[in-house]
Tab-separated table of C-alpha atoms in Angstrom:
chain	number	residue	atom	x	y	z
A	158	UNK	CA	-62.431	-52.797	23.441
A	159	UNK	CA	-65.132	-50.436	24.589
A	160	UNK	CA	-64.623	-46.641	24.650
A	161	UNK	CA	-66.555	-44.084	26.634
A	162	UNK	CA	-68.192	-44.098	30.051
A	163	UNK	CA	-70.084	-47.374	29.694
A	164	UNK	CA	-67.419	-49.544	31.236
A	165	UNK	CA	-66.765	-49.259	34.957
A	166	UNK	CA	-64.348	-50.896	37.365
A	167	UNK	CA	-64.079	-50.989	41.156
A	168	UNK	CA	-60.754	-49.975	42.649
A	169	UNK	CA	-59.301	-50.725	46.073
A	170	UNK	CA	-60.264	-47.192	47.162
A	171	UNK	CA	-63.878	-48.312	47.094
A	172	UNK	CA	-65.149	-45.998	44.344
A	173	UNK	CA	-66.248	-46.950	40.854
A	174	UNK	CA	-64.308	-45.138	38.098
A	175	UNK	CA	-64.851	-45.378	34.374
A	176	UNK	CA	-62.258	-47.360	32.472
A	177	UNK	CA	-61.486	-45.154	29.473
A	178	UNK	CA	-58.901	-46.101	26.884
A	179	UNK	CA	-56.085	-43.590	26.483
A	180	UNK	CA	-56.369	-43.925	22.707
A	181	UNK	CA	-60.025	-42.839	22.538
A	182	UNK	CA	-61.197	-39.214	22.814
A	183	UNK	CA	-63.238	-38.440	25.924
A	184	UNK	CA	-66.915	-37.909	25.135
A	185	UNK	CA	-68.172	-34.329	25.421
A	186	UNK	CA	-64.681	-32.790	25.499
A	187	UNK	CA	-63.807	-30.235	22.769
A	188	UNK	CA	-61.130	-31.278	20.294
A	189	UNK	CA	-57.657	-30.267	21.477
A	190	UNK	CA	-55.841	-27.547	19.531
A	191	UNK	CA	-52.080	-27.878	19.807
A	192	UNK	CA	-49.610	-24.995	19.536
A	193	UNK	CA	-47.502	-25.081	16.396
A	194	UNK	CA	-44.611	-23.021	15.098
A	195	UNK	CA	-45.817	-20.662	12.389
A	196	UNK	CA	-42.642	-20.404	10.378
A	197	UNK	CA	-39.121	-19.385	11.292
A	198	UNK	CA	-40.068	-15.739	11.912
A	199	UNK	CA	-41.658	-16.647	15.249
A	200	UNK	CA	-38.173	-17.430	16.615
A	201	UNK	CA	-36.272	-14.508	15.158
A	202	UNK	CA	-35.270	-11.452	17.139
A	203	UNK	CA	-36.672	-8.309	15.521
A	204	UNK	CA	-34.663	-5.070	15.631
A	205	UNK	CA	-35.808	-1.527	14.760
A	206	UNK	CA	-33.577	1.567	14.828
A	207	UNK	CA	-35.325	4.825	15.786
A	208	UNK	CA	-34.495	8.265	14.361
A	209	UNK	CA	-32.271	9.148	17.353
A	210	UNK	CA	-30.177	5.955	16.996
A	211	UNK	CA	-31.876	3.979	19.777
A	212	UNK	CA	-32.253	0.286	18.906
A	213	UNK	CA	-35.423	-1.573	19.861
A	214	UNK	CA	-35.132	-5.380	19.972
A	215	UNK	CA	-37.791	-7.928	20.861
A	216	UNK	CA	-38.217	-11.685	21.108
A	217	UNK	CA	-41.577	-13.447	21.262
A	218	UNK	CA	-42.178	-15.832	24.134
A	219	UNK	CA	-45.396	-17.422	25.318
A	220	UNK	CA	-46.671	-16.266	28.708
A	221	UNK	CA	-48.481	-13.514	30.572
A	222	UNK	CA	-45.315	-11.779	31.799
A	223	UNK	CA	-42.598	-9.919	29.929
A	224	UNK	CA	-39.075	-8.712	30.698
A	225	UNK	CA	-38.145	-5.300	29.313
A	226	UNK	CA	-35.052	-3.227	29.918
A	227	UNK	CA	-32.524	-0.668	28.750
A	228	UNK	CA	-28.958	-1.799	28.084
A	229	UNK	CA	-26.371	0.969	27.770
A	230	UNK	CA	-22.841	0.737	26.400
A	231	UNK	CA	-21.370	2.138	29.604
A	232	UNK	CA	-19.291	0.548	32.339
A	233	UNK	CA	-16.124	0.656	34.392
A	234	UNK	CA	-13.975	0.302	31.255
A	235	UNK	CA	-15.163	3.777	30.147
A	236	UNK	CA	-14.025	5.545	33.336
A	237	UNK	CA	-10.444	6.272	32.184
A	238	UNK	CA	-11.058	10.041	32.102
A	239	UNK	CA	-13.238	10.031	35.225
A	240	UNK	CA	-13.094	9.009	38.855
A	241	UNK	CA	-13.122	5.230	39.181
A	242	UNK	CA	-16.382	3.912	40.661
A	243	UNK	CA	-19.021	5.930	38.770
A	244	UNK	CA	-20.678	2.800	37.318
A	245	UNK	CA	-20.795	1.254	40.790
A	246	UNK	CA	-22.564	4.416	42.041
A	247	UNK	CA	-25.051	4.386	39.131
A	248	UNK	CA	-25.901	0.724	39.822
A	249	UNK	CA	-26.723	1.499	43.463
A	250	UNK	CA	-28.635	4.703	42.579
A	251	UNK	CA	-30.847	2.979	39.988
A	252	UNK	CA	-34.624	3.053	40.505
A	253	UNK	CA	-34.388	5.908	43.028
A	254	UNK	CA	-36.433	9.115	42.739
A	255	UNK	CA	-36.958	10.605	39.263
A	256	UNK	CA	-38.787	13.537	37.663
A	257	UNK	CA	-42.084	11.572	37.767
A	258	UNK	CA	-41.565	9.380	40.842
A	259	UNK	CA	-40.832	10.925	44.220
A	260	UNK	CA	-39.055	7.944	45.765
A	261	UNK	CA	-37.990	4.329	45.285
A	262	UNK	CA	-41.093	3.259	47.227
A	263	UNK	CA	-43.307	5.028	44.693
A	264	UNK	CA	-41.560	3.168	41.846
A	265	UNK	CA	-41.993	-0.174	43.604
A	266	UNK	CA	-45.690	0.522	44.281
A	267	UNK	CA	-46.201	1.377	40.589
A	268	UNK	CA	-44.547	-1.893	39.556
A	269	UNK	CA	-46.535	-3.832	42.142
A	270	UNK	CA	-49.771	-2.925	40.329
A	271	UNK	CA	-48.469	-4.966	37.380
A	272	UNK	CA	-46.825	-7.697	39.467
A	273	UNK	CA	-43.440	-6.268	38.543
A	274	UNK	CA	-39.900	-6.388	39.933
A	275	UNK	CA	-36.871	-4.318	38.904
A	276	UNK	CA	-33.107	-4.680	38.913
A	277	UNK	CA	-29.954	-2.893	37.743
A	278	UNK	CA	-26.576	-4.490	37.043
A	279	UNK	CA	-23.380	-2.755	35.996
A	280	UNK	CA	-20.503	-4.688	34.439
A	281	UNK	CA	-17.236	-3.697	32.789
A	282	UNK	CA	-18.869	-2.763	29.485
A	283	UNK	CA	-22.638	-2.562	30.047
A	284	UNK	CA	-25.174	-1.184	32.507
A	285	UNK	CA	-28.598	-2.800	32.426
A	286	UNK	CA	-31.917	-1.521	33.831
A	287	UNK	CA	-34.530	-4.298	33.704
A	288	UNK	CA	-38.158	-4.857	34.749
A	289	UNK	CA	-40.230	-8.057	34.706
A	290	UNK	CA	-43.976	-7.414	34.834
A	291	UNK	CA	-47.363	-8.283	33.363
A	292	UNK	CA	-47.232	-7.636	29.613
A	293	UNK	CA	-50.392	-5.486	29.870
A	294	UNK	CA	-48.394	-2.888	31.798
A	295	UNK	CA	-45.811	-2.411	29.021
A	296	UNK	CA	-46.480	1.325	28.564
A	297	UNK	CA	-46.014	1.981	32.294
A	298	UNK	CA	-42.835	-0.112	32.333
A	299	UNK	CA	-41.180	1.672	29.371
A	300	UNK	CA	-42.191	5.056	30.814
A	301	UNK	CA	-40.584	4.057	34.124
A	302	UNK	CA	-37.382	2.817	32.443
A	303	UNK	CA	-37.049	6.040	30.429
A	304	UNK	CA	-37.510	8.126	33.581
A	305	UNK	CA	-35.059	6.065	35.641
A	306	UNK	CA	-32.326	6.212	32.982
A	307	UNK	CA	-32.762	9.779	31.716
A	308	UNK	CA	-34.438	11.743	34.534
A	309	UNK	CA	-32.918	10.592	37.864
A	310	UNK	CA	-32.961	13.222	40.612
A	311	UNK	CA	-29.706	12.049	42.258
A	312	UNK	CA	-30.541	13.899	45.468
A	313	UNK	CA	-27.864	14.562	48.093
A	314	UNK	CA	-29.616	12.189	50.486
A	315	UNK	CA	-29.645	9.351	47.919
A	316	UNK	CA	-25.979	9.889	47.042
A	317	UNK	CA	-25.029	9.817	50.730
A	318	UNK	CA	-26.982	6.572	51.247
A	319	UNK	CA	-25.199	5.118	48.208
A	320	UNK	CA	-21.813	6.028	49.679
A	321	UNK	CA	-22.729	4.127	52.851
A	322	UNK	CA	-23.972	1.106	50.873
A	323	UNK	CA	-20.780	0.986	48.781
A	324	UNK	CA	-18.496	1.218	51.832
A	325	UNK	CA	-20.423	-1.655	53.432
A	326	UNK	CA	-20.198	-3.741	50.224
A	327	UNK	CA	-16.425	-3.183	49.935
A	328	UNK	CA	-15.975	-4.222	53.560
A	329	UNK	CA	-18.105	-7.311	52.982
A	330	UNK	CA	-16.090	-8.279	49.863
A	331	UNK	CA	-12.875	-8.345	51.881
A	332	UNK	CA	-14.431	-10.514	54.605
A	333	UNK	CA	-15.987	-13.201	52.397
A	334	UNK	CA	-14.605	-16.750	52.612
A	335	UNK	CA	-14.950	-16.971	48.804
A	336	UNK	CA	-12.617	-14.345	47.298
A	337	UNK	CA	-13.591	-15.031	43.666
A	338	UNK	CA	-14.997	-11.486	42.998
A	339	UNK	CA	-11.818	-9.913	44.415
A	340	UNK	CA	-9.571	-12.279	42.433
A	341	UNK	CA	-11.502	-11.496	39.245
A	342	UNK	CA	-10.742	-7.794	39.751
A	343	UNK	CA	-7.096	-8.582	40.434
A	344	UNK	CA	-6.637	-10.797	37.343
A	345	UNK	CA	-8.192	-8.131	35.103
A	346	UNK	CA	-5.928	-5.475	36.638
A	347	UNK	CA	-2.911	-7.704	35.963
A	348	UNK	CA	-3.945	-8.612	32.405
A	349	UNK	CA	-4.922	-5.088	31.278
A	350	UNK	CA	-2.863	-2.813	33.474
A	351	UNK	CA	-4.464	0.642	33.818
A	352	UNK	CA	-6.608	0.360	30.680
A	353	UNK	CA	-10.205	-0.501	29.638
A	354	UNK	CA	-11.374	-3.812	31.181
A	355	UNK	CA	-8.466	-3.662	33.635
A	356	UNK	CA	-10.055	-0.707	35.442
A	357	UNK	CA	-11.682	-1.559	38.776
A	358	UNK	CA	-15.383	-2.452	38.640
A	359	UNK	CA	-15.853	-1.530	42.322
A	360	UNK	CA	-15.548	2.030	43.599
A	361	UNK	CA	-12.293	2.525	45.562
A	362	UNK	CA	-12.908	3.645	49.167
A	363	UNK	CA	-11.030	6.905	48.600
A	364	UNK	CA	-13.426	7.884	45.767
A	365	UNK	CA	-16.700	7.421	47.646
A	366	UNK	CA	-16.636	10.987	48.999
A	367	UNK	CA	-15.437	12.514	45.721
A	368	UNK	CA	-18.299	11.308	43.492
A	369	UNK	CA	-21.241	13.736	43.544
A	370	UNK	CA	-24.107	14.822	41.284
A	371	UNK	CA	-21.854	17.011	39.117
A	372	UNK	CA	-19.396	14.166	38.450
A	373	UNK	CA	-22.255	11.765	37.659
A	374	UNK	CA	-23.941	14.237	35.275
A	375	UNK	CA	-20.635	14.844	33.478
A	376	UNK	CA	-20.292	11.083	32.880
A	377	UNK	CA	-23.962	10.525	31.971
A	378	UNK	CA	-23.865	13.342	29.398
A	379	UNK	CA	-21.247	11.421	27.414
A	380	UNK	CA	-22.378	7.825	27.796
A	381	UNK	CA	-26.178	7.840	28.246
A	382	UNK	CA	-26.899	8.785	24.630
A	383	UNK	CA	-29.536	7.049	22.416
A	384	UNK	CA	-26.963	5.626	19.977
A	385	UNK	CA	-25.374	3.707	22.887
A	386	UNK	CA	-28.703	2.223	24.072
A	387	UNK	CA	-30.847	-0.821	23.313
A	388	UNK	CA	-34.422	-1.211	24.553
A	389	UNK	CA	-34.895	-4.980	24.656
A	390	UNK	CA	-38.075	-6.902	25.428
A	391	UNK	CA	-39.051	-10.574	25.711
A	392	UNK	CA	-42.671	-11.719	25.729
A	393	UNK	CA	-44.213	-8.711	23.956
A	394	UNK	CA	-45.198	-7.717	20.420
A	395	UNK	CA	-42.473	-5.845	18.566
A	396	UNK	CA	-44.750	-3.118	17.169
A	397	UNK	CA	-46.102	-2.387	20.651
A	398	UNK	CA	-42.579	-2.051	22.071
A	399	UNK	CA	-41.538	0.261	19.212
A	400	UNK	CA	-44.575	2.489	19.821
A	401	UNK	CA	-43.771	2.732	23.538
A	402	UNK	CA	-40.124	3.549	22.710
A	403	UNK	CA	-41.188	6.346	20.345
A	404	UNK	CA	-43.559	7.711	22.974
A	405	UNK	CA	-41.162	7.700	25.941
A	406	UNK	CA	-37.608	7.660	24.546
A	407	UNK	CA	-37.751	9.726	21.373
A	408	UNK	CA	-36.962	13.439	21.726
A	409	UNK	CA	-36.606	13.246	25.517
A	410	UNK	CA	-34.343	15.876	27.086
A	411	UNK	CA	-32.211	14.206	29.810
A	412	UNK	CA	-31.902	15.942	33.176
A	413	UNK	CA	-28.196	16.642	32.505
A	414	UNK	CA	-28.953	18.325	29.169
A	415	UNK	CA	-28.081	17.217	25.661
A	416	UNK	CA	-24.738	18.909	25.132
A	417	UNK	CA	-22.092	17.674	22.734
A	418	UNK	CA	-20.313	14.490	23.854
A	419	UNK	CA	-16.563	15.095	24.126
A	420	UNK	CA	-15.018	12.665	26.605
A	421	UNK	CA	-16.169	9.320	25.202
A	422	UNK	CA	-13.410	6.733	25.654
A	423	UNK	CA	-13.014	4.599	22.524
A	424	UNK	CA	-9.825	2.840	23.626
A	425	UNK	CA	-9.230	-0.735	22.511
A	426	UNK	CA	-8.171	-3.128	25.267
A	427	UNK	CA	-4.389	-3.559	25.488
A	428	UNK	CA	-3.359	-6.894	26.995
A	429	UNK	CA	-0.215	-6.404	29.108
A	430	UNK	CA	0.084	-9.472	31.331
A	431	UNK	CA	1.661	-9.122	34.750
A	432	UNK	CA	1.062	-9.962	38.390
A	433	UNK	CA	-1.041	-8.433	41.174
A	434	UNK	CA	-0.302	-9.717	44.679
A	435	UNK	CA	-2.153	-8.999	47.928
A	436	UNK	CA	-0.563	-10.359	51.102
A	437	UNK	CA	-3.418	-11.073	53.495
A	438	UNK	CA	-3.943	-13.089	56.643
A	439	UNK	CA	-6.698	-15.548	55.663
A	440	UNK	CA	-6.567	-17.550	58.913
A	441	UNK	CA	-9.639	-15.861	60.432
A	442	UNK	CA	-11.773	-15.404	57.299
A	443	UNK	CA	-14.357	-17.933	58.456
A	444	UNK	CA	-14.776	-18.297	62.215
A	445	UNK	CA	-17.047	-20.776	63.938
A	446	UNK	CA	-17.167	-24.408	65.091
A	447	UNK	CA	-16.028	-25.659	61.635
A	448	UNK	CA	-13.972	-22.803	60.155
A	449	UNK	CA	-12.694	-22.905	56.598
A	450	UNK	CA	-8.950	-23.669	56.701
A	451	UNK	CA	-6.478	-20.940	55.841
A	452	UNK	CA	-5.982	-20.923	52.060
A	453	UNK	CA	-3.896	-19.101	49.492
A	454	UNK	CA	-5.720	-18.299	46.256
A	455	UNK	CA	-4.025	-18.102	42.856
A	456	UNK	CA	-5.557	-17.176	39.511
A	457	UNK	CA	-3.522	-17.566	36.306
A	458	UNK	CA	-4.893	-16.280	32.994
A	459	UNK	CA	-3.950	-15.855	29.331
A	460	UNK	CA	-5.527	-13.684	26.644
A	461	UNK	CA	-8.173	-15.510	24.595
A	462	UNK	CA	-10.327	-13.580	22.105
A	463	UNK	CA	-13.306	-11.254	21.647
A	464	UNK	CA	-16.830	-12.682	21.507
A	465	UNK	CA	-17.044	-11.216	17.990
A	466	UNK	CA	-14.277	-13.508	16.676
A	467	UNK	CA	-14.782	-16.985	15.210
A	468	UNK	CA	-12.440	-18.468	17.822
A	469	UNK	CA	-14.861	-17.519	20.605
A	470	UNK	CA	-16.781	-20.817	20.206
A	471	UNK	CA	-13.648	-23.058	20.411
A	472	UNK	CA	-12.571	-21.120	23.520
A	473	UNK	CA	-16.027	-21.654	25.064
A	474	UNK	CA	-15.719	-25.410	24.382
A	475	UNK	CA	-12.204	-25.415	25.861
A	476	UNK	CA	-13.450	-23.669	29.012
A	477	UNK	CA	-16.210	-26.265	29.365
A	478	UNK	CA	-13.669	-29.066	28.807
A	479	UNK	CA	-11.483	-27.705	31.634
A	480	UNK	CA	-14.493	-27.201	33.954
A	481	UNK	CA	-13.588	-27.853	37.572
A	482	UNK	CA	-15.020	-26.566	40.831
A	483	UNK	CA	-14.556	-27.038	44.561
A	484	UNK	CA	-13.123	-30.242	46.013
A	485	UNK	CA	-16.360	-30.740	47.977
A	486	UNK	CA	-18.665	-30.472	44.965
A	487	UNK	CA	-21.311	-33.179	44.784
A	488	UNK	CA	-23.493	-34.380	41.949
A	489	UNK	CA	-21.416	-36.820	39.927
A	490	UNK	CA	-20.805	-36.631	36.177
A	491	UNK	CA	-23.764	-34.315	35.568
A	492	UNK	CA	-22.006	-31.714	37.705
A	493	UNK	CA	-18.881	-31.818	35.526
A	494	UNK	CA	-16.895	-34.524	37.323
A	495	UNK	CA	-15.429	-35.665	33.976
A	496	UNK	CA	-13.826	-32.291	33.230
A	497	UNK	CA	-10.024	-32.054	33.201
A	498	UNK	CA	-9.654	-30.024	36.379
A	499	UNK	CA	-11.581	-32.709	38.279
A	500	UNK	CA	-9.829	-35.697	36.700
A	501	UNK	CA	-6.273	-34.339	36.567
A	502	UNK	CA	-6.196	-31.979	39.546
A	503	UNK	CA	-8.823	-32.387	42.266
A	504	UNK	CA	-9.001	-36.192	42.056
A	505	UNK	CA	-5.203	-36.577	42.188
A	506	UNK	CA	-4.222	-33.877	44.673
A	507	UNK	CA	-6.343	-34.150	47.807
A	508	UNK	CA	-4.789	-31.004	49.319
A	509	UNK	CA	-6.264	-28.713	46.643
A	510	UNK	CA	-9.545	-27.121	47.690
A	511	UNK	CA	-10.536	-25.573	44.387
A	512	UNK	CA	-9.614	-25.595	40.699
A	513	UNK	CA	-12.034	-23.824	38.374
A	514	UNK	CA	-11.777	-22.514	34.810
A	515	UNK	CA	-13.355	-19.156	33.834
A	516	UNK	CA	-13.694	-17.443	30.465
A	517	UNK	CA	-14.312	-13.678	30.360
A	518	UNK	CA	-14.985	-12.289	26.881
A	519	UNK	CA	-15.527	-8.716	25.703
A	520	UNK	CA	-15.991	-6.816	22.446
A	521	UNK	CA	-12.252	-6.461	21.820
A	522	UNK	CA	-10.507	-9.066	24.000
A	523	UNK	CA	-10.952	-12.069	26.270
A	524	UNK	CA	-9.321	-13.828	29.212
A	525	UNK	CA	-9.217	-17.566	29.994
A	526	UNK	CA	-8.102	-18.228	33.562
A	527	UNK	CA	-7.903	-20.936	36.215
A	528	UNK	CA	-8.551	-20.234	39.891
A	529	UNK	CA	-6.911	-22.588	42.400
A	530	UNK	CA	-6.857	-22.691	46.230
A	531	UNK	CA	-4.648	-24.624	48.635
A	532	UNK	CA	-2.798	-24.445	51.941
A	533	UNK	CA	-0.067	-21.742	51.885
A	534	UNK	CA	2.635	-24.441	52.211
A	535	UNK	CA	1.471	-26.037	48.934
A	536	UNK	CA	1.528	-22.873	46.791
A	537	UNK	CA	4.568	-23.877	44.728
A	538	UNK	CA	3.104	-27.279	43.820
A	539	UNK	CA	-0.278	-25.699	43.079
A	540	UNK	CA	1.229	-23.192	40.622
A	541	UNK	CA	3.163	-25.988	38.924
A	542	UNK	CA	0.044	-28.135	38.546
A	543	UNK	CA	-2.028	-25.267	37.086
A	544	UNK	CA	0.686	-24.207	34.617
A	545	UNK	CA	0.983	-27.855	33.523
A	546	UNK	CA	-2.767	-27.903	32.791
A	547	UNK	CA	-2.331	-24.872	30.513
A	548	UNK	CA	0.477	-26.691	28.644
A	549	UNK	CA	-1.614	-29.879	28.335
A	550	UNK	CA	-4.428	-27.894	26.675
A	551	UNK	CA	-2.257	-27.821	23.525
A	552	UNK	CA	-1.894	-31.625	23.553
A	553	UNK	CA	-4.178	-34.320	22.215
A	554	UNK	CA	-7.921	-33.916	22.762
A	555	UNK	CA	-9.876	-37.165	22.925
A	556	UNK	CA	-12.961	-37.495	20.746
A	557	UNK	CA	-15.128	-38.595	23.680
A	558	UNK	CA	-13.819	-35.725	25.827
A	559	UNK	CA	-14.481	-33.163	23.085
A	560	UNK	CA	-17.993	-34.441	22.335
A	561	UNK	CA	-18.840	-34.429	26.041
A	562	UNK	CA	-17.689	-30.797	26.402
A	563	UNK	CA	-19.658	-29.735	23.303
A	564	UNK	CA	-22.804	-31.512	24.500
A	565	UNK	CA	-22.439	-29.997	27.969
A	566	UNK	CA	-21.994	-26.499	26.505
A	567	UNK	CA	-25.080	-26.871	24.290
A	568	UNK	CA	-27.067	-28.262	27.221
A	569	UNK	CA	-26.050	-25.355	29.475
A	570	UNK	CA	-26.868	-22.835	26.739
A	571	UNK	CA	-30.338	-24.238	26.102
A	572	UNK	CA	-31.107	-24.672	29.796
A	573	UNK	CA	-30.168	-21.059	30.576
A	574	UNK	CA	-32.290	-19.818	27.670
A	575	UNK	CA	-35.375	-21.401	29.235
A	576	UNK	CA	-35.434	-18.365	31.532
A	577	UNK	CA	-37.089	-15.178	30.227
A	578	UNK	CA	-34.664	-12.755	31.986
A	579	UNK	CA	-31.700	-14.663	30.514
A	580	UNK	CA	-33.195	-14.435	27.012
A	581	UNK	CA	-33.690	-10.695	27.584
A	582	UNK	CA	-30.034	-10.208	28.547
A	583	UNK	CA	-28.850	-12.323	25.604
A	584	UNK	CA	-30.995	-10.320	23.156
A	585	UNK	CA	-29.894	-6.974	24.611
A	586	UNK	CA	-26.180	-7.719	24.784
A	587	UNK	CA	-25.973	-9.227	21.292
A	588	UNK	CA	-27.906	-6.366	19.676
A	589	UNK	CA	-25.860	-3.790	21.612
A	590	UNK	CA	-22.615	-5.305	20.282
A	591	UNK	CA	-23.581	-6.458	16.761
A	592	UNK	CA	-27.040	-4.956	15.919
A	593	UNK	CA	-28.328	-8.502	15.438
A	594	UNK	CA	-28.677	-11.772	17.365
A	595	UNK	CA	-27.449	-15.291	16.736
A	596	UNK	CA	-30.252	-17.685	17.655
A	597	UNK	CA	-29.646	-20.683	19.953
A	598	UNK	CA	-29.834	-23.258	17.137
A	599	UNK	CA	-27.210	-21.274	15.184
A	600	UNK	CA	-24.891	-21.275	18.206
A	601	UNK	CA	-25.460	-25.009	18.709
A	602	UNK	CA	-24.531	-25.621	15.050
A	603	UNK	CA	-21.292	-23.652	15.541
A	604	UNK	CA	-20.493	-25.629	18.705
A	605	UNK	CA	-21.046	-28.915	16.829
A	606	UNK	CA	-18.510	-27.867	14.172
A	607	UNK	CA	-15.629	-27.433	16.666
A	608	UNK	CA	-12.822	-29.972	16.064
A	609	UNK	CA	-9.838	-30.983	18.171
A	610	UNK	CA	-7.603	-29.090	15.701
A	611	UNK	CA	-9.547	-25.885	16.528
A	612	UNK	CA	-8.838	-26.377	20.243
A	613	UNK	CA	-5.146	-26.953	19.584
A	614	UNK	CA	-4.953	-23.887	17.310
A	615	UNK	CA	-6.501	-21.444	19.798
A	616	UNK	CA	-4.437	-22.812	22.706
A	617	UNK	CA	-1.174	-22.523	20.751
A	618	UNK	CA	-2.011	-18.894	19.974
A	619	UNK	CA	-2.932	-18.249	23.621
A	620	UNK	CA	0.274	-19.776	25.065
A	621	UNK	CA	2.442	-17.277	23.170
A	622	UNK	CA	1.124	-14.455	25.399
A	623	UNK	CA	2.522	-13.333	28.746
A	624	UNK	CA	0.506	-14.719	31.670
A	625	UNK	CA	-1.630	-12.647	34.018
A	626	UNK	CA	-1.380	-13.715	37.673
A	627	UNK	CA	-3.445	-12.768	40.731
A	628	UNK	CA	-2.388	-14.008	44.178
A	629	UNK	CA	-4.177	-13.512	47.505
A	630	UNK	CA	-3.269	-14.748	50.992
A	631	UNK	CA	0.011	-15.973	52.513
A	632	UNK	CA	2.406	-15.659	49.554
A	633	UNK	CA	5.669	-16.687	51.249
A	634	UNK	CA	6.179	-19.656	48.898
A	635	UNK	CA	4.767	-18.050	45.750
A	636	UNK	CA	7.119	-18.424	42.760
A	637	UNK	CA	8.198	-15.205	41.045
A	638	UNK	CA	6.339	-13.961	37.979
A	639	UNK	CA	9.398	-14.780	35.846
A	640	UNK	CA	9.347	-18.386	37.066
A	641	UNK	CA	5.625	-18.745	36.293
A	642	UNK	CA	6.205	-17.309	32.822
A	643	UNK	CA	9.107	-19.709	32.262
A	644	UNK	CA	6.966	-22.663	33.408
A	645	UNK	CA	4.257	-21.765	30.882
A	646	UNK	CA	6.903	-21.685	28.154
A	647	UNK	CA	8.313	-25.128	29.030
A	648	UNK	CA	7.085	-28.401	27.553
A	649	UNK	CA	5.798	-29.848	30.818
A	650	UNK	CA	4.727	-26.750	32.766
A	651	UNK	CA	7.300	-27.367	35.501
A	652	UNK	CA	8.934	-24.517	37.401
A	653	UNK	CA	12.604	-23.987	36.523
A	654	UNK	CA	14.965	-26.352	38.353
A	655	UNK	CA	16.973	-23.465	39.818
A	656	UNK	CA	13.848	-22.354	41.659
A	657	UNK	CA	13.354	-25.814	43.189
A	658	UNK	CA	16.984	-25.949	44.315
A	659	UNK	CA	17.246	-22.529	45.916
A	660	UNK	CA	13.715	-21.695	47.056
């Protein structure tokens, strides 16, 4: 066989192209240098604690762009001593005018010079300010983040605009055909009545006019402290990030002053169980030529565990095993069509429009729940079917079923961690909670070790708790909370016979 450019062959296109063997190096081309891992340290997340308690965490990742942000241990669960809705306000006010930047437009123009975008998300336990930009603009980005978090102006005009935005968002939430965000709030309120993660993540309408600069500063003084913050970065050198943190976040006097913190809520979540019902006419939720039919939505949940506990991984596998989705989902087995809620519920009961499993986990508790939707006349049967699925979780788990759920969980984990912003959030949240980070291959090893006995153990422990129930829509045929609790305690998940006779 001849290598090089000597041999030529005519193709149907009419041109003559050299026939070069794929096993021979091309003449005149420099030798290829392939990237190689230089030891385990290239994959590890590095963490440095500054003198003021601020943690700086970084993860290397190839590429021109980086994602950097501040994660703060602050959220709706910390609002027990304050007006509900402060975190919602702070999320909407993020990246507005600061001591250095006169307006949001000025911030966006500054980021644009480095090809950057910004975002802020508030959850029950964390608020996150993040920027993705060219890594060469790191100093500008950290300076901006420090100013946004510690030196916001919170002008009267901005607060008034935020009030309008929040009122519009609350109105929109109640008009959506998909009520999942509303149901999530309701199930948390039922599971943790009036405490920690049970507090509302959205600002109640009656509080929009009560929250002002003074209220916000009072809250920020207690929760926006360096020891409750992590500066996380992906795609940058650790030493460079530490230097920027020292320059812009060390010894900075916040706009609200640095007085003594006194109202920090350190409550541990208290699971109560219970029911939250909202009677609502859902017949006109989706108008148009093909409107969505009127549905009643039910969510039933039980306490699981904290993400710091060993049982968190078996619960994650269990959630993946239950799976589910909408009855009109497409995509075949790769979409999760082999999960229990597809096989046992949606495939067998054509009248059910949705059956989906969710797992919410926090630093001190967790909640595994199933959301189901059906016609109001089918509510009793729907509740019975869902409670039966909870009972069946404690039964036999097939080896094929378990391995499929574990493989799917590992696949989802690795696929999500292909994205730089997702890696950033994973780094920040883990370091904020534990001061360190479990790497993906460590998590995959833990997932592989889960056995069917682990699933049975965690489910048995979970079924001893009182259920949390959220119900939305026409609730005429909804069983009582006592009947649902009794069904979850029975061997087959059926509602008590007396209910079927006299309903």
